[in-house]
CSV table of C-alpha atoms and ligand atoms in Angstrom, one decimal:
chain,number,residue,atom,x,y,z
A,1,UNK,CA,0.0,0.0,0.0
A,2,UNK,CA,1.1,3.1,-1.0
A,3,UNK,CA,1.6,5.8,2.6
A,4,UNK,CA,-0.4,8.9,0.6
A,5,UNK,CA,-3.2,6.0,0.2
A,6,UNK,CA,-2.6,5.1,4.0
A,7,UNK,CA,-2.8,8.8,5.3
A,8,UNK,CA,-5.1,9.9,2.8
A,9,UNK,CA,-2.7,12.3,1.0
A,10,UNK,CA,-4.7,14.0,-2.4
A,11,UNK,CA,-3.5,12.8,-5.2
A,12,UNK,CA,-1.7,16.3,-6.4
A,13,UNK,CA,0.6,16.0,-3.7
A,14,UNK,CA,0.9,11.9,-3.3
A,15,UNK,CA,3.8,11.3,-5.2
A,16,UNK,CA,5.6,14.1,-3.8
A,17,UNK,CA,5.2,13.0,-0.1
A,18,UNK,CA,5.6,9.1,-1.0
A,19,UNK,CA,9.1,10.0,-2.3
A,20,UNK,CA,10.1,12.3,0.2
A,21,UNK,CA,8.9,9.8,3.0
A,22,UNK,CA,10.7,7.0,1.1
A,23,UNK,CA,13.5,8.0,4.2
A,24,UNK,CA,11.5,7.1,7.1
A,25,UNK,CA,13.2,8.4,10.7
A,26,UNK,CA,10.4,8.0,13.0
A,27,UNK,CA,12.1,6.2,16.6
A,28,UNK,CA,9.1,6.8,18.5
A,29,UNK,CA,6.9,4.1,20.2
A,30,UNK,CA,3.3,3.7,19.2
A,31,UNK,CA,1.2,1.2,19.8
A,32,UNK,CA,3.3,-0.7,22.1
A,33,UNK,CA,5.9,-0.4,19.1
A,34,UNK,CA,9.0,0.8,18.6
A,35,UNK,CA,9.5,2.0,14.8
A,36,UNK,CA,13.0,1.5,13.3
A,37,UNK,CA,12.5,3.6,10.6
A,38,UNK,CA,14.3,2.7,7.9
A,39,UNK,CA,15.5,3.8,3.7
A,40,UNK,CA,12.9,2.4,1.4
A,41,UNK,CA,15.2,3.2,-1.5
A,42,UNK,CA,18.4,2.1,0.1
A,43,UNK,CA,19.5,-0.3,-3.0
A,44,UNK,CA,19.0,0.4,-6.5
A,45,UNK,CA,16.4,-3.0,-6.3
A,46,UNK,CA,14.4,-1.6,-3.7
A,47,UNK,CA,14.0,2.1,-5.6
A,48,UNK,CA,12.9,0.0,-8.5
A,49,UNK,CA,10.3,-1.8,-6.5
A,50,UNK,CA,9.7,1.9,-5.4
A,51,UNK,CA,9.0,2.8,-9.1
A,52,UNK,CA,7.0,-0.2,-9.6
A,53,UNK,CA,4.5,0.2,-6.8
A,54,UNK,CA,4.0,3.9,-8.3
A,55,UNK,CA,3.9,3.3,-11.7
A,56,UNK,CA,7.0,4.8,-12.9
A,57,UNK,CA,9.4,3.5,-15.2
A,58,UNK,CA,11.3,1.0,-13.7
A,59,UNK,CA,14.8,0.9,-15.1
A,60,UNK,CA,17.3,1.6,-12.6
A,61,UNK,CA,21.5,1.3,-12.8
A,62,UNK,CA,24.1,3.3,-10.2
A,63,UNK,CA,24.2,6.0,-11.6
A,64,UNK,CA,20.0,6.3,-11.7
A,65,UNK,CA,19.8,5.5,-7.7
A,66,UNK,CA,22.6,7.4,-7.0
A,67,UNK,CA,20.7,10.8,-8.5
A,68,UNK,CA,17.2,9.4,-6.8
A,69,UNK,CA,18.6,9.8,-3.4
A,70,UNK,CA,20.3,12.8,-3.9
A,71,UNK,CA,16.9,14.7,-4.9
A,72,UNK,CA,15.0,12.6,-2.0
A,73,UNK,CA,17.7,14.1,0.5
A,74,UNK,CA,17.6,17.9,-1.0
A,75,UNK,CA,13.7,17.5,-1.3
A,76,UNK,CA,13.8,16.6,2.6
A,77,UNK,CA,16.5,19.2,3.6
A,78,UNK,CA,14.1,21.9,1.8
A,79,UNK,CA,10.8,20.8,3.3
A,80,UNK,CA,12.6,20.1,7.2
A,81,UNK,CA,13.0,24.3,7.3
A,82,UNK,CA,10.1,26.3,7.8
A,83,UNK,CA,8.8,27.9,4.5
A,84,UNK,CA,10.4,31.2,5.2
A,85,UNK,CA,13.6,30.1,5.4
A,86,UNK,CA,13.3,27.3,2.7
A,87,UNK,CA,15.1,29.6,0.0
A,88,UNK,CA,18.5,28.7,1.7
A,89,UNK,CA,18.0,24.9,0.5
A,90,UNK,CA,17.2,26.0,-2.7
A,91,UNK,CA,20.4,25.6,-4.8
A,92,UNK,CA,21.3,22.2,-3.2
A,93,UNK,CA,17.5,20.6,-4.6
A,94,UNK,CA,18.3,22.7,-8.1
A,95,UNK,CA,21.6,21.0,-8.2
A,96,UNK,CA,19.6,17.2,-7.2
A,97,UNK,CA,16.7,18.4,-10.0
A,98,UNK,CA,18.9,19.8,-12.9
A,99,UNK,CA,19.6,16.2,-14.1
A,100,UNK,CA,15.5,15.7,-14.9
A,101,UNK,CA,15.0,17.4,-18.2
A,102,UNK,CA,11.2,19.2,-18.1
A,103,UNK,CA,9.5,20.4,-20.9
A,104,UNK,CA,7.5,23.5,-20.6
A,105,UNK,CA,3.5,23.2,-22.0
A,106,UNK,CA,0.9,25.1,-22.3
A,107,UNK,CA,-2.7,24.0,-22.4
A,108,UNK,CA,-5.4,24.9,-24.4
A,109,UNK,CA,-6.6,27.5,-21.3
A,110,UNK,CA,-3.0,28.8,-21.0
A,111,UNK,CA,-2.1,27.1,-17.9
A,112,UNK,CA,1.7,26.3,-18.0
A,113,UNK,CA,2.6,22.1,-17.5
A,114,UNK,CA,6.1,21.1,-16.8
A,115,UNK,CA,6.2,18.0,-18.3
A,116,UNK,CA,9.1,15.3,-17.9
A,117,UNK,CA,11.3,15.0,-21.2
A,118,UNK,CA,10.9,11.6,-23.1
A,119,UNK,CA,13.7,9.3,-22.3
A,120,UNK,CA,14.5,11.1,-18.6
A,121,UNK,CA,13.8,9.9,-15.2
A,122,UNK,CA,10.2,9.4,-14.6
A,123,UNK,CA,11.2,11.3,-11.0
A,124,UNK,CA,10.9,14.3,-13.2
A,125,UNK,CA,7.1,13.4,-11.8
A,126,UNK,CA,8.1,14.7,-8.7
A,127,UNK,CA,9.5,17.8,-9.5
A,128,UNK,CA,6.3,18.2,-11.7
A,129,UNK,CA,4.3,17.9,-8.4
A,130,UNK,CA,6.4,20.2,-6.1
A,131,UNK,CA,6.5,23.0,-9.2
A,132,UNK,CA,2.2,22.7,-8.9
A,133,UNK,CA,2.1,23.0,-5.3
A,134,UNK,CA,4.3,25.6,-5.1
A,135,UNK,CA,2.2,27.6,-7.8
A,136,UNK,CA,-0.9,26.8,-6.2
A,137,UNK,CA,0.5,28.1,-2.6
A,138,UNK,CA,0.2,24.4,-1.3
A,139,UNK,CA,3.9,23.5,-1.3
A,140,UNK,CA,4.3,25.9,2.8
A,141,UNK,CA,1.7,23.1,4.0
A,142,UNK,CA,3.9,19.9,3.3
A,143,UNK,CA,6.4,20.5,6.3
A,144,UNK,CA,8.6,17.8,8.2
A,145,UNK,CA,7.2,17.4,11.5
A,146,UNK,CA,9.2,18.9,14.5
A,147,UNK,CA,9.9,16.3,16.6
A,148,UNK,CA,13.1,14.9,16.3
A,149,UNK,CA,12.5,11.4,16.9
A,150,UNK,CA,10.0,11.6,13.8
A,151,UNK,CA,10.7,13.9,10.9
A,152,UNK,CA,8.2,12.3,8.9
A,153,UNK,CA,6.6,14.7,6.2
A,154,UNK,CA,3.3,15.5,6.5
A,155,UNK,CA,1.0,17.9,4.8
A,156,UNK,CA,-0.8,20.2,7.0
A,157,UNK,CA,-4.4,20.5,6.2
A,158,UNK,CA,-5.5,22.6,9.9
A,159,UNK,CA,-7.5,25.7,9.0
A,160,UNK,CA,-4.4,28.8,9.7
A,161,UNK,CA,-1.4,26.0,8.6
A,162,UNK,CA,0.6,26.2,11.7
A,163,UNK,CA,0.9,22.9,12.5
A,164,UNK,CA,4.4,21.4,13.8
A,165,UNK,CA,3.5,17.8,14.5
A,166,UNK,CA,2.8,15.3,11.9
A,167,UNK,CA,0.1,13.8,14.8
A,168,UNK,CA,-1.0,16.5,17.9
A,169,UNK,CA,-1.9,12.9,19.6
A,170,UNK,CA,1.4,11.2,19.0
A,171,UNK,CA,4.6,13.9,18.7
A,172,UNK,CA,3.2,16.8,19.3
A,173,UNK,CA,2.0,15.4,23.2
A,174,UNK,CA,5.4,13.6,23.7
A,175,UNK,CA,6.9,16.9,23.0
A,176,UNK,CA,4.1,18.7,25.5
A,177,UNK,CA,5.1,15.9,28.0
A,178,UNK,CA,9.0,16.2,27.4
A,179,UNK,CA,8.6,20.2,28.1
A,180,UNK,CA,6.8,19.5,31.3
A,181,UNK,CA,8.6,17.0,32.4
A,182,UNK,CA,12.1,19.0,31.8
A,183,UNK,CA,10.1,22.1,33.6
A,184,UNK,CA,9.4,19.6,36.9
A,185,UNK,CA,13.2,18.4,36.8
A,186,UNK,CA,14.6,22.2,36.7
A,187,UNK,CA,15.8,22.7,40.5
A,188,UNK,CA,13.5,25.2,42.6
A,189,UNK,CA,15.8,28.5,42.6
A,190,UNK,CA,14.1,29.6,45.4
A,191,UNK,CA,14.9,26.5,47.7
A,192,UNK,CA,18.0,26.5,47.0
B,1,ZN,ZN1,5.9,13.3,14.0
């Protein structure tokens, strides 16, 4: 199963958040479990079964995985930083995307499609989906969550789009709990 189809991710932003949550860091306990996390592109195999499950083209050498995980880590390094301050992660995700040749369309209503070039990587796909959200003002709602035993990327649909947590239930009330807890721990100054 796909996780967009898991978490109910719309479908203009599902490849996007599979790829970019293909590097899973969540070390958190939930349901009496412990995750492990893990890189479900870590071999150039296991990206192709990536491609597969996601109907992409699924012909992958070195030098193909290699690039993949270089655009997956710049992706991640530009959604981890809060939107105003993503421009600084720019050039490292232009260097990942410059290697994914896109063709510029336009429609019969004018609307401008960025359209991967025949013969390139189908994560061009991608690249097409992040260009559309950011257009559309969507891209500031994927964010990585804050807590750093998680980091998974999740796409913030609350009403003002300040959320921090992928789950308020799960990370963001370990993280209350953690800031209590270290508040009860801090010695009383005035009994000292
Ligand atoms: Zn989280």
């Amino acid at each position: 199963m796909r996780l967009s189809d898991r978490y109910e991710v719309p479908p203009g932003a599902a490849l996007l958040y599979d790829f970019a949550n293909t590097l899973d860091e969540r070390r958190y306990v939930v349901d009496h479990m412990r995750l492990t996390g893990g890189d479900a592109i870590e071999t150039p195999a296991r990206l192709g079964a990536w491609f597969k499950q996601h109907d992409l083209s699924e012909h992958v050498d070195a030098g193909a995985w290699h690039d993949a995980v270089a655009l997956r880590n710049a992706l991640r390094s530009y959604l981890k930083l809060p939107p105003p301050e993503r421009r600084a992660a720019a050039p490292a995700l232009d260097t990942a995307a410059s290697i994914y040749g896109l063709r510029v369309e336009t429609d019969a209503e004018g609307r401008v499609n960025l359209i991967p070039q025949a013969g390139a990587d189908t994560l061009g796909m991608v690249l097409v989906q992040f260009h559309l959200l950011a257009i559309t003002g969507q891209l500031d709602r994927l964010k990585a969550c804050a807590d750093p035993d998680c980091g998974w990327v999740f796409l913030d649909r609350s009403k003002p789009g300040s959320r921090r947590w992928c789950s308020s239930t799960g990370c963001g009330n370990r993280q209350k709990t953690r800031a209590y807890r270290a508040r009860r721990s801090q010695p009383n100054v005035s009994s000292v």
